[in-house]
Short mmCIF file of C-alpha atoms in Angstrom, two decimals:
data_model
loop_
_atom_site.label_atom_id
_atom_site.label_comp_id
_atom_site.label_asym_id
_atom_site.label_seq_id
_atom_site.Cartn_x
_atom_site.Cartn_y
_atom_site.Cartn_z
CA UNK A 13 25.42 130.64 -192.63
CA UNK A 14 28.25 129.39 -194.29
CA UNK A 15 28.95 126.46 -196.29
CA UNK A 16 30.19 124.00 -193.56
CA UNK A 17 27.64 124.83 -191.33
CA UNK A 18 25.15 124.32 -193.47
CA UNK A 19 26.62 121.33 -194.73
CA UNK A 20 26.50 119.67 -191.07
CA UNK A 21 22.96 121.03 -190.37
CA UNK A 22 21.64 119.36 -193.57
CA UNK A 23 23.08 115.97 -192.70
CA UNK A 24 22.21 116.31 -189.07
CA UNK A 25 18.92 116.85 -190.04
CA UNK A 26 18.72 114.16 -192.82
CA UNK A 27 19.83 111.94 -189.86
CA UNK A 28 17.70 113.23 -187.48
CA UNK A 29 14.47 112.66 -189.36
CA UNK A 30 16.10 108.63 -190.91
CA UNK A 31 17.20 107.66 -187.44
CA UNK A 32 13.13 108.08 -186.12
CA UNK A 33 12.00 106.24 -189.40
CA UNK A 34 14.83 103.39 -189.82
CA UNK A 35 14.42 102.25 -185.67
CA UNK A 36 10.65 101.95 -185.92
CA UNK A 37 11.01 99.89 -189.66
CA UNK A 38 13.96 97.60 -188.12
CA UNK A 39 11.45 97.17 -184.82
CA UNK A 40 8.03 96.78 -186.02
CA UNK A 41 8.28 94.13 -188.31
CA UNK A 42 9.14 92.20 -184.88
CA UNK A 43 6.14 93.28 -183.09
CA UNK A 44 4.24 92.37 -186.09
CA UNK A 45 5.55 88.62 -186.05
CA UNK A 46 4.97 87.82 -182.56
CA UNK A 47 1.45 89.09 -183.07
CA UNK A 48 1.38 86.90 -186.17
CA UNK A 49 2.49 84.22 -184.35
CA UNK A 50 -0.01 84.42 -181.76
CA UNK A 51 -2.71 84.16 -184.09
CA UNK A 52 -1.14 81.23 -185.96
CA UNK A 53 -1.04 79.20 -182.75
CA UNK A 54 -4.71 80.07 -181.39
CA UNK A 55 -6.87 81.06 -184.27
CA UNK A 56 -7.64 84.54 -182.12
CA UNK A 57 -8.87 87.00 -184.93
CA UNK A 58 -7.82 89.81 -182.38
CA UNK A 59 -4.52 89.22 -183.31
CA UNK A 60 -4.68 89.05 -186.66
CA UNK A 61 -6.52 92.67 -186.99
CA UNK A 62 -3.48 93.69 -184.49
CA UNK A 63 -1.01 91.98 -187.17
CA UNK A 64 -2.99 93.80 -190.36
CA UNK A 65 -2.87 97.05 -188.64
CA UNK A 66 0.95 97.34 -187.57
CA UNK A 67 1.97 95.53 -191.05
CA UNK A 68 0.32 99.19 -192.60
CA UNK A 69 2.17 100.89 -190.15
CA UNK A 70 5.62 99.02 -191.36
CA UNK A 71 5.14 99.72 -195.03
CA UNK A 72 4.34 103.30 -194.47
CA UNK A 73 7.58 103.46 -192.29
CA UNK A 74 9.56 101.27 -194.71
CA UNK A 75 8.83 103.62 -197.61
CA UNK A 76 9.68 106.86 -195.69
CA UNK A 77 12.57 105.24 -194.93
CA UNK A 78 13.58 104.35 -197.88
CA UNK A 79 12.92 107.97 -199.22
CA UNK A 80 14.94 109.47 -196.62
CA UNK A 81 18.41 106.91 -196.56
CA UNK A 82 18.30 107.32 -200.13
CA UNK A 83 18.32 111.10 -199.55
CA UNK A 84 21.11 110.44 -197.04
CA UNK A 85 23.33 108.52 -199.11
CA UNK A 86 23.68 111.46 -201.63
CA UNK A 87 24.32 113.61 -199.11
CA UNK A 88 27.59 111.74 -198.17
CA UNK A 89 28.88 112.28 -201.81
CA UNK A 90 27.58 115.63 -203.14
CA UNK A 91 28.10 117.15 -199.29
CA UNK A 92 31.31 115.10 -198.24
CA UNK A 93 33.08 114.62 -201.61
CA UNK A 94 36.67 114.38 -200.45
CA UNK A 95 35.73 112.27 -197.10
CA UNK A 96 33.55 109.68 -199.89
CA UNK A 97 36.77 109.85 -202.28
CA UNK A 98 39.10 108.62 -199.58
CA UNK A 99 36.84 106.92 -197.55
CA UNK A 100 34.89 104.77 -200.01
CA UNK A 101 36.72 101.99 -201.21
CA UNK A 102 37.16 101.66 -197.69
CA UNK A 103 34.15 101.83 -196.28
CA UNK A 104 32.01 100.50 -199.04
CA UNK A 105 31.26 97.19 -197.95
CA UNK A 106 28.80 97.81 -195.57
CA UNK A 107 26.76 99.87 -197.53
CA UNK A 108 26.88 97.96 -200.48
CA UNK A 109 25.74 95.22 -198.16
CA UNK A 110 23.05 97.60 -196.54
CA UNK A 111 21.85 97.71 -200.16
CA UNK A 112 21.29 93.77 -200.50
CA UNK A 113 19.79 93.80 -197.36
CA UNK A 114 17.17 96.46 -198.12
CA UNK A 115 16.25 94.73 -201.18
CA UNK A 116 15.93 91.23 -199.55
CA UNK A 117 13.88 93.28 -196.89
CA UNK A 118 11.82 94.76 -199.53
CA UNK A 119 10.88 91.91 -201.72
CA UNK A 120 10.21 89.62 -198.39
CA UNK A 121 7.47 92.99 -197.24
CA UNK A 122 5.88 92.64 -201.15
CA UNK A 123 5.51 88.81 -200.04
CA UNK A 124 3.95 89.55 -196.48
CA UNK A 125 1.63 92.40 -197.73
CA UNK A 126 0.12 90.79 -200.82
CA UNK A 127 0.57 87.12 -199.76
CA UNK A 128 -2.38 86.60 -196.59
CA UNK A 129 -4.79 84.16 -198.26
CA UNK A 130 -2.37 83.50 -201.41
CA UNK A 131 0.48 81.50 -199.72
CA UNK A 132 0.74 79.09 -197.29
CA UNK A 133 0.40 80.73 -193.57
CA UNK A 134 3.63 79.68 -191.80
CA UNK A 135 5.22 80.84 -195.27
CA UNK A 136 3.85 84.20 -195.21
CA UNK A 137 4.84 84.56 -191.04
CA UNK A 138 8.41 83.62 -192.06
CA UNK A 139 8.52 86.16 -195.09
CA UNK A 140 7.43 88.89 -191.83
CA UNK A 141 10.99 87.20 -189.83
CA UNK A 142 12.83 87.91 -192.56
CA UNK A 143 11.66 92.09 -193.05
CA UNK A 144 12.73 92.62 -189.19
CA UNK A 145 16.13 90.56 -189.36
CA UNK A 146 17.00 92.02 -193.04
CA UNK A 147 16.03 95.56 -191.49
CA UNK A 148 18.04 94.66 -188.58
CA UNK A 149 21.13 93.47 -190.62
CA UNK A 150 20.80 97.58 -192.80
CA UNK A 151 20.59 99.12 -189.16
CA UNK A 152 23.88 97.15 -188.01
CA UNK A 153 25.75 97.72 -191.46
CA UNK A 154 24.78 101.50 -191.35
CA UNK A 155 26.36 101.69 -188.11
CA UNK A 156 28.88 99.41 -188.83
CA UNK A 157 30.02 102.42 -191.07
CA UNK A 158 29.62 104.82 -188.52
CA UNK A 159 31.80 102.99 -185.96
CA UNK A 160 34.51 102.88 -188.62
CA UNK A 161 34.55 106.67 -189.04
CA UNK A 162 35.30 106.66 -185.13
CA UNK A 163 37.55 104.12 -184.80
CA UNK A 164 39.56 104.04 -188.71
CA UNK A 165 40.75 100.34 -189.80
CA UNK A 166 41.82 98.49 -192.56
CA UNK A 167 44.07 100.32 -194.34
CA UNK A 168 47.43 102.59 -193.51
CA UNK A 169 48.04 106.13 -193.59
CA UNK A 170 51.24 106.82 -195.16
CA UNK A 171 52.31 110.46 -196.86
CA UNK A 172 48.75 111.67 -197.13
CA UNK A 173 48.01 108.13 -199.25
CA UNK A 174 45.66 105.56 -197.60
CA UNK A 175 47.01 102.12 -198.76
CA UNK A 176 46.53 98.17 -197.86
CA UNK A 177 42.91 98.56 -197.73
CA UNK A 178 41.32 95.47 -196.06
CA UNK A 179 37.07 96.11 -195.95
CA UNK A 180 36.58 93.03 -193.82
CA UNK A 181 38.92 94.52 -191.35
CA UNK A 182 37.77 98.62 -191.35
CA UNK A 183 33.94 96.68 -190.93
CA UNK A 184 34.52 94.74 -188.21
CA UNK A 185 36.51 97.76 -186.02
CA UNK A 186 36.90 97.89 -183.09
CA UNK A 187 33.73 99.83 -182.74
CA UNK A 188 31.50 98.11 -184.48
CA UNK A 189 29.78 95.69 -182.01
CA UNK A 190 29.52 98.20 -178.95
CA UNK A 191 27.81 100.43 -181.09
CA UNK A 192 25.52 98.15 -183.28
CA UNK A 193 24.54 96.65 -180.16
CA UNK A 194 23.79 100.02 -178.16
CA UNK A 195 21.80 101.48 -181.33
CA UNK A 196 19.39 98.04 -181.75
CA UNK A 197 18.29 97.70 -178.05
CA UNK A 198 17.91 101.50 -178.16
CA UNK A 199 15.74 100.99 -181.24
CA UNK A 200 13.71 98.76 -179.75
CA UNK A 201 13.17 100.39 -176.51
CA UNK A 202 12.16 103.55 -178.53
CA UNK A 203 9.77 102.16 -180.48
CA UNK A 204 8.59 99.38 -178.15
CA UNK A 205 7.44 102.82 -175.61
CA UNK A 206 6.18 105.21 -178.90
CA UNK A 207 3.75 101.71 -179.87
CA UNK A 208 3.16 100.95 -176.25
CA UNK A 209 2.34 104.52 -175.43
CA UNK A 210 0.00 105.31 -178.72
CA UNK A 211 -2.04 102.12 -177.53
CA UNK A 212 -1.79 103.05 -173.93
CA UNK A 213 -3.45 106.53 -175.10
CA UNK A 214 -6.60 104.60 -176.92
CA UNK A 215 -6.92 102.35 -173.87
CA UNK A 216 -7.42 105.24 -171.38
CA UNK A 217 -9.35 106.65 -173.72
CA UNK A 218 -11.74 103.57 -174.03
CA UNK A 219 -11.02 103.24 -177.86
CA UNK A 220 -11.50 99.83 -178.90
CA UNK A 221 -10.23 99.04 -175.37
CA UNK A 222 -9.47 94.94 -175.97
CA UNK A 223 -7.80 95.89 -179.32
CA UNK A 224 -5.54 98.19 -178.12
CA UNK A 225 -4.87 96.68 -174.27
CA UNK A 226 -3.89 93.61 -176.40
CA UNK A 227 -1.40 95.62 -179.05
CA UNK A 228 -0.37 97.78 -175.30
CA UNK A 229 0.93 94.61 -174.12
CA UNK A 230 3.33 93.20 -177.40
CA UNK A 231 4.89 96.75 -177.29
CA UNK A 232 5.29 97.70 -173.56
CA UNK A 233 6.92 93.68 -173.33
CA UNK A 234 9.94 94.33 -175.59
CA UNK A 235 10.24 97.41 -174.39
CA UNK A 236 10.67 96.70 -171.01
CA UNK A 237 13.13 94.37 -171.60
CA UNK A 238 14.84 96.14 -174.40
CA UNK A 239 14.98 99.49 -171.61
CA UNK A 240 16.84 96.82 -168.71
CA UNK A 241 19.18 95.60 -171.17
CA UNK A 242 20.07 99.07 -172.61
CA UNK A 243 21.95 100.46 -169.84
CA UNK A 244 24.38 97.29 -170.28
CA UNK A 245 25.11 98.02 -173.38
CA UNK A 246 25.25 101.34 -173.02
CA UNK A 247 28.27 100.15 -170.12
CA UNK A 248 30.07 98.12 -173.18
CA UNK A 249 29.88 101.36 -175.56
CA UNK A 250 30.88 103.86 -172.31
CA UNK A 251 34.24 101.47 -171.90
CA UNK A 252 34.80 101.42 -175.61
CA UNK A 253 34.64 105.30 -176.06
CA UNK A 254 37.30 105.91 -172.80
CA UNK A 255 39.53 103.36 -174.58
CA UNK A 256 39.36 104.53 -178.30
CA UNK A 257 38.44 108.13 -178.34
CA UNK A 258 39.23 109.57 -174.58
CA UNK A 259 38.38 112.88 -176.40
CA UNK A 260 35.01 112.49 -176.64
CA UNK A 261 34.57 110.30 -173.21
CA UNK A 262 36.01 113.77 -171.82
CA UNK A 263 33.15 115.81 -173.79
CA UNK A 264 30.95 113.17 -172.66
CA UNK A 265 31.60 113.48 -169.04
CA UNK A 266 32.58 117.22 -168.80
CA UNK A 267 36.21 116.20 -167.59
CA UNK A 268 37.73 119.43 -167.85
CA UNK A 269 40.80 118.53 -166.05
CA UNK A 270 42.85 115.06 -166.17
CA UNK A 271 42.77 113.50 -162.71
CA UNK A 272 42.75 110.00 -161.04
CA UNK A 273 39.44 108.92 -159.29
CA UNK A 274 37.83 111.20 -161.47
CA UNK A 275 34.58 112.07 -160.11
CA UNK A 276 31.58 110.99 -161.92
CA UNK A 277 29.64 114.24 -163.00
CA UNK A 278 25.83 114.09 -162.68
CA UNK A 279 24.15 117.65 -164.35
CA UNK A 280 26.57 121.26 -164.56
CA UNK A 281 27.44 123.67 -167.09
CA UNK A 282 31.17 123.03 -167.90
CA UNK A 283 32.79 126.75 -168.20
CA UNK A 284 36.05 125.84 -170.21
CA UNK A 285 37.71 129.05 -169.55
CA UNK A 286 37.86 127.83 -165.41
CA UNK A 287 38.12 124.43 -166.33
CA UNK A 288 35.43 124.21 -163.92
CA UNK A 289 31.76 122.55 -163.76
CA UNK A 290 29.10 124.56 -162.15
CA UNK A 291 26.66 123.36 -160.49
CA UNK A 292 27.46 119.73 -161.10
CA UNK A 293 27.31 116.90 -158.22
CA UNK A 294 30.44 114.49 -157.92
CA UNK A 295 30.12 110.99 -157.59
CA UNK A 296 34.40 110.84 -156.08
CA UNK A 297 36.04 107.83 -158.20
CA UNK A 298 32.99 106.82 -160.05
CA UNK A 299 33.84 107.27 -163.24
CA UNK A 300 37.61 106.01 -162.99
CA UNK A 301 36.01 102.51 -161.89
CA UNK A 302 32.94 103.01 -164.85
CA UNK A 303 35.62 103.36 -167.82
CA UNK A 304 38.43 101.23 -166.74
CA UNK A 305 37.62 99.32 -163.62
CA UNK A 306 39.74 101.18 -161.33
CA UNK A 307 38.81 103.87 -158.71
CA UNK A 308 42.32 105.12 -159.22
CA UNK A 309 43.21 105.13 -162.67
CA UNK A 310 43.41 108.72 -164.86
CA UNK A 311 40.98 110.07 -166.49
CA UNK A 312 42.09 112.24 -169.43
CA UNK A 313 40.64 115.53 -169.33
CA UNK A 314 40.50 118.79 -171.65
CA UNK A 315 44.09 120.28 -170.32
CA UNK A 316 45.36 117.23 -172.20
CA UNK A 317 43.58 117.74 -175.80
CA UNK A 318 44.94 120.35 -178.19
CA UNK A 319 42.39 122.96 -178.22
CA UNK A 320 41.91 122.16 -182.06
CA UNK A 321 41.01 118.45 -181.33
CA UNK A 322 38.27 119.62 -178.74
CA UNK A 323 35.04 118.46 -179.49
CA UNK A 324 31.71 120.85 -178.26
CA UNK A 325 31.78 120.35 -174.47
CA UNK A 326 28.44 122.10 -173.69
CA UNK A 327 26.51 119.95 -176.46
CA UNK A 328 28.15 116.55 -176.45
CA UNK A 329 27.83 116.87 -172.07
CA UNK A 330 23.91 118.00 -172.18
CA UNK A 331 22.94 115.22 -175.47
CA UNK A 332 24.92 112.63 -172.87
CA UNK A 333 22.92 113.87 -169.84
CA UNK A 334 19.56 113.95 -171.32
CA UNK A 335 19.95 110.39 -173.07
CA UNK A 336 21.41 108.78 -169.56
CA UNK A 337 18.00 110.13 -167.91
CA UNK A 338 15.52 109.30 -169.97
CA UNK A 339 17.23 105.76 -170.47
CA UNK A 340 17.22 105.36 -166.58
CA UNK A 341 13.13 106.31 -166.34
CA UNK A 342 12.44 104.07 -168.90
CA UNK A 343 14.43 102.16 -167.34
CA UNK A 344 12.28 102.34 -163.86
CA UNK A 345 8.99 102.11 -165.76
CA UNK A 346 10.23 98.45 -167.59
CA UNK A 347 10.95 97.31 -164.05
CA UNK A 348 8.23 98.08 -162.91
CA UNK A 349 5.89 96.72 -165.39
CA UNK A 350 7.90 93.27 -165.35
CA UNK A 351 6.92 93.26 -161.72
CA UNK A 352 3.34 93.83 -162.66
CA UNK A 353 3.11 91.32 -164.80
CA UNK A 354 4.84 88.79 -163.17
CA UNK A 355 3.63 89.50 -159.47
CA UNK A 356 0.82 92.37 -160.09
CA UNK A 357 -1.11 91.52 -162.54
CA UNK A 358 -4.24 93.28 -160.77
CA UNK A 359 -2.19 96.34 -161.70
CA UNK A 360 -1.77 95.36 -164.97
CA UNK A 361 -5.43 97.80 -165.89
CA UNK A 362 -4.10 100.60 -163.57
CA UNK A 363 -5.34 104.02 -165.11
CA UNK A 364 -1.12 105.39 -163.53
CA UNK A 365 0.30 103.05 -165.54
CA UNK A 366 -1.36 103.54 -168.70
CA UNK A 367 -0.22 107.17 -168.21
CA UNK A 368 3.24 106.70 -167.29
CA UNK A 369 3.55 104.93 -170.53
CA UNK A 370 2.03 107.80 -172.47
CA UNK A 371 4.25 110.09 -170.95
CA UNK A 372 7.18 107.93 -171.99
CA UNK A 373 5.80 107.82 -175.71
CA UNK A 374 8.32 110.07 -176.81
CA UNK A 375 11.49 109.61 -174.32
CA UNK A 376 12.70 106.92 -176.66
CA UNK A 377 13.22 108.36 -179.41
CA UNK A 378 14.46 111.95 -177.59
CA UNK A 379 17.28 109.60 -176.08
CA UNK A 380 18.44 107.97 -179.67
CA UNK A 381 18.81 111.56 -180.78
CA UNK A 382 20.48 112.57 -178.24
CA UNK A 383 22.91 109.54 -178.41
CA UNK A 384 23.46 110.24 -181.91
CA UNK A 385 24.23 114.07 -181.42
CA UNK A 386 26.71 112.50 -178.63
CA UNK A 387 28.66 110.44 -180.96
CA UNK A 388 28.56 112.73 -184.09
CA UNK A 389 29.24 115.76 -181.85
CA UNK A 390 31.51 114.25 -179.77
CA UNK A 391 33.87 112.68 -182.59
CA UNK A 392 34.47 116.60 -183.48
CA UNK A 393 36.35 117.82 -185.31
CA UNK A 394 37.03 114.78 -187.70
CA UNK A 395 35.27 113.29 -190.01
CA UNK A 396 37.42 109.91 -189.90
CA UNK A 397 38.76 110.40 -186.19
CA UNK A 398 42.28 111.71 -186.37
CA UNK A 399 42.94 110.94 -189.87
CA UNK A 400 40.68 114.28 -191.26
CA UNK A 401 38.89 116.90 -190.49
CA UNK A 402 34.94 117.34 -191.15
CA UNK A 403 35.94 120.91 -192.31
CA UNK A 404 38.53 119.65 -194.94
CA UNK A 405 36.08 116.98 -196.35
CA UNK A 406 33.15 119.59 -197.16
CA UNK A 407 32.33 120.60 -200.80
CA UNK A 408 33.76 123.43 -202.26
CA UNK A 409 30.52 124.20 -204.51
CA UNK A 410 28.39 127.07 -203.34
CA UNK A 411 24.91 127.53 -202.28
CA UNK A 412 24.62 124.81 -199.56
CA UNK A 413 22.61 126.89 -197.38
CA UNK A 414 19.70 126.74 -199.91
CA UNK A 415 19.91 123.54 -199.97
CA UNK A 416 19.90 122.92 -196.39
CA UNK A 417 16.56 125.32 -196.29
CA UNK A 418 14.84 123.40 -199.10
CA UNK A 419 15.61 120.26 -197.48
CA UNK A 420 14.15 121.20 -194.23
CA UNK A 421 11.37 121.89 -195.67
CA UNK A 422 11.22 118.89 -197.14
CA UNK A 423 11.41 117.14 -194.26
CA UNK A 424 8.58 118.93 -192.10
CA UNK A 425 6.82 117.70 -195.28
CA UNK A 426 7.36 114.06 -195.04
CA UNK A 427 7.23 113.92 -191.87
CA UNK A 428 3.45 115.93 -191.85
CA UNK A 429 2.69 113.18 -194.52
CA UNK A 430 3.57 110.17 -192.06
CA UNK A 431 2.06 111.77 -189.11
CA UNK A 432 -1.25 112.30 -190.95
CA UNK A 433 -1.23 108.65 -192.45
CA UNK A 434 -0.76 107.34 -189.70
CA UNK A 435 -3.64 109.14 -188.06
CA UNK A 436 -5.72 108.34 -190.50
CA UNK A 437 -4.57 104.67 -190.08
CA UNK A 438 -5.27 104.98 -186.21
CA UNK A 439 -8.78 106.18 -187.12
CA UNK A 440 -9.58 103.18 -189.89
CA UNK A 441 -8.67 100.86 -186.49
CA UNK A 442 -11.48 101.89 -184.52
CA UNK A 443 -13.29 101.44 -187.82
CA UNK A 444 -12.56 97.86 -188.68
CA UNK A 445 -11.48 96.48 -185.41
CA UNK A 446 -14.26 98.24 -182.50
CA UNK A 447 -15.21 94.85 -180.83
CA UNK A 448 -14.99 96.53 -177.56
CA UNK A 449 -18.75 97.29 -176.67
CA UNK A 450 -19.35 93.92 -175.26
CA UNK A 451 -15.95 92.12 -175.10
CA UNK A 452 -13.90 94.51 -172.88
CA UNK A 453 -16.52 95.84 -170.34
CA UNK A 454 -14.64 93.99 -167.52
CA UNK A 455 -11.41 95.61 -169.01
CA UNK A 456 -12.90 99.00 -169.16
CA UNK A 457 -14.29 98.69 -165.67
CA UNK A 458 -11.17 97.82 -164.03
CA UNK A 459 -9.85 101.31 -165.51
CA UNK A 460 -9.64 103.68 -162.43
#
């Protein structure tokens, strides 16, 4: 393994474990008010052991977090040195106002943890507000930075010299909003089915059944309507992508050749060396009218991209596949369960439904990765898209594939750690909170 490929698997795997742990810390703290706020209004303790539990579940995913972005951001300059070099002062201001967020996010968590009984209630609710919208703001700035590396503003490129840098301008880029909006609704769909399926699990398992079934229905709510907004969003970042980086919409969509009414491509193995895609059904027109409105209009394809400005076909096609079907069966389950709950409710203790969300516990956060392998992949080979190339921006110093092991190991570490504490935090629930005996029989009953 050599250097650069090391380099990239280290940060994709730094990302892949921080994207898991940042979307649950921005969510959470969200599912945690409205529980909050539920108790405030009727004095149910139920909620308030619900609210106590998933606030121990926050801090342990704030401070892995927090472990793991901080890991990330030297990455980007011991890893990346001449991408940070040129790219910083431009970049910057997002991360530097990541950084204010995180501590605003931090000190309001020290308030809501250690403030129950100390402060006045409402108080103490708002201080939980403000961890999910600072958490939010750090997810949007993060990606904020992301969108400028795939669509480069605020500054000009003249002789090799970047010059009239403008931050406000390469933050807000073009990008910026289709992807920041995509990557929260994706974050709470994820985590709204991971919570709602972990809950789902104890209910079928008759585990502190009115506990859970209560917790089951907070989670499985925003994600069902985080899952029907998603493929929206996902139309506004699809439209985006054909219009800034046609490269990558070809990766994404296995368009080999440039044609009008291109054909939308469901499944295949593209064979570049045919300029074919096996196996593949067509969808005639489909994906002319999906990226630009019109049946008719062109669709650039691979004949049209230098072959050194080709991004990974087979990956970028299959990470785009998989995260388009999982989104559309979550999808079908959060329709579904709106219709249960608005015209079913008899359904609502269905022993199929509780597994259909267990089986979606993981889909979630399968699709973010997948989206993420999409629009790193697909944004191949540049690091700053068509201003330079990852494999100029890597660090000369050798070694990096030790590095890369030792940080993998690292990883399987933490994440062991998080898995087990949260076990264990699962466990001290039935502990505290087993009210079920008497107060759920009818629940459990209706469980066939």
């Amino acid at each position: 393994m050599d250097n650069f490929i090391a380099a990239r698997s280290q940060m994709a795997l730094s990302l892949g474990f921080h994207i898991i742990f940042s979307c649950i810390g921005m969510v959470m703290p969200f599912f945690m008010a409205v529980s909050h706020f539920i108790y405030l209004k009727t004095g149910n303790t139920l909620y308030k052991n619900i609210t106590r539990a998933w606030s121990k579940g926050v801090a342990i995913f704030f401070a892995t977090g927090a472990v793991s972005g901080t890991v990330l951001s030297f990455e980007l300059g011991l890893l990346w040195p001449a991408f940070m070099e040129k790219a910083g002062p431009i970049f910057g201001m997002p991360f530097s106002l990541e950084g204010t967020a995180f501590f605003i996010e931090a000190i309001a968590l020290g308030f809501y943890l250690y403030g129950w009984d100390k402060f006045n209630k409402w108080f103490v609710w708002a201080t939980g507000v403000v961890v999910g919208i600072s958490g939010l703001l750090s997810g949007i700035l993060v990606v904020a930075a992301n969108a400028w590396m795939n669509n480069p503003k605020g500054f000009d490129f003249i002789n090799g010299e970047y010059i009239n840098i403008d931050p406000i301008k390469a933050m807000f880029n073009d990008a910026w909003f289709s992807q920041a909006l995509h990557m929260c609704i994706a974050a709470f769909a994820a985590t709204g089915f991971a919570v709602a399926g972990v809950h789902a699990f104890m209910v079928y398992r008759k585990k502190n059944i009115r506990f859970h079934a209560a917790a089951f229905k907070i989670a499985a709510t925003f994600a069902a309507v985080a899952a029907i907004l998603q493929p929206l969003s996902g139309d506004i970042s699809a439209k985006n992508v054909a219009r800034l980086q046609p490269a990558k919409l070809a990766a994404m969509e296995a368009v080999l050749k440039t044609e009008a009414a291109a054909p939308l491509i469901i499944g295949g193995i593209p064979d570049t060396a045919t300029g074919q895609v096996n196996y593949a059904i067509r969808l005639p027109g489909l994906l002319s009218f999906m990226a630009y409105g019109d049946m008719h209009h062109p669709v650039k394809g691979y004949d049209q991209i230098p072959k050194e400005e080709q991004p990974p076909v087979m990956v970028t096609h299959f990470s785009f596949q998989i995260m388009v079907a999982l989104g559309i069966f979550m999808l079908l389950i959060a329709v579904l369960y709106l219709i249960i709950i608005l015209k079913k409710k008899s359904w609502q203790n269905k022993t199929w439904l509780l597994r259909l969300f267990m089986l979606a516990t993981p889909m979630g956060f399968i699709a973010v990765e997948a989206g993420w392998t999409v629009t790193e992949v697909g944004r191949q080979p540049w690091i700053i898209y068509g201003i330079m190339k990852t494999r100029d921006a890597v660090t000369p110093m050798p070694g990096i594939p030790y590095t890369f092991y030792l940080f993998t190991a690292v990883y399987i570490s933490l994440s062991a750690i998080v898995v087990f504490m949260l076990y264990r935090q699962i466990k001290m629930v039935g502990k505290l909170y087993d009210n079920s005996d008497n107060e759920a029989l009818t629940f459990s009953h209706d469980l066939h």
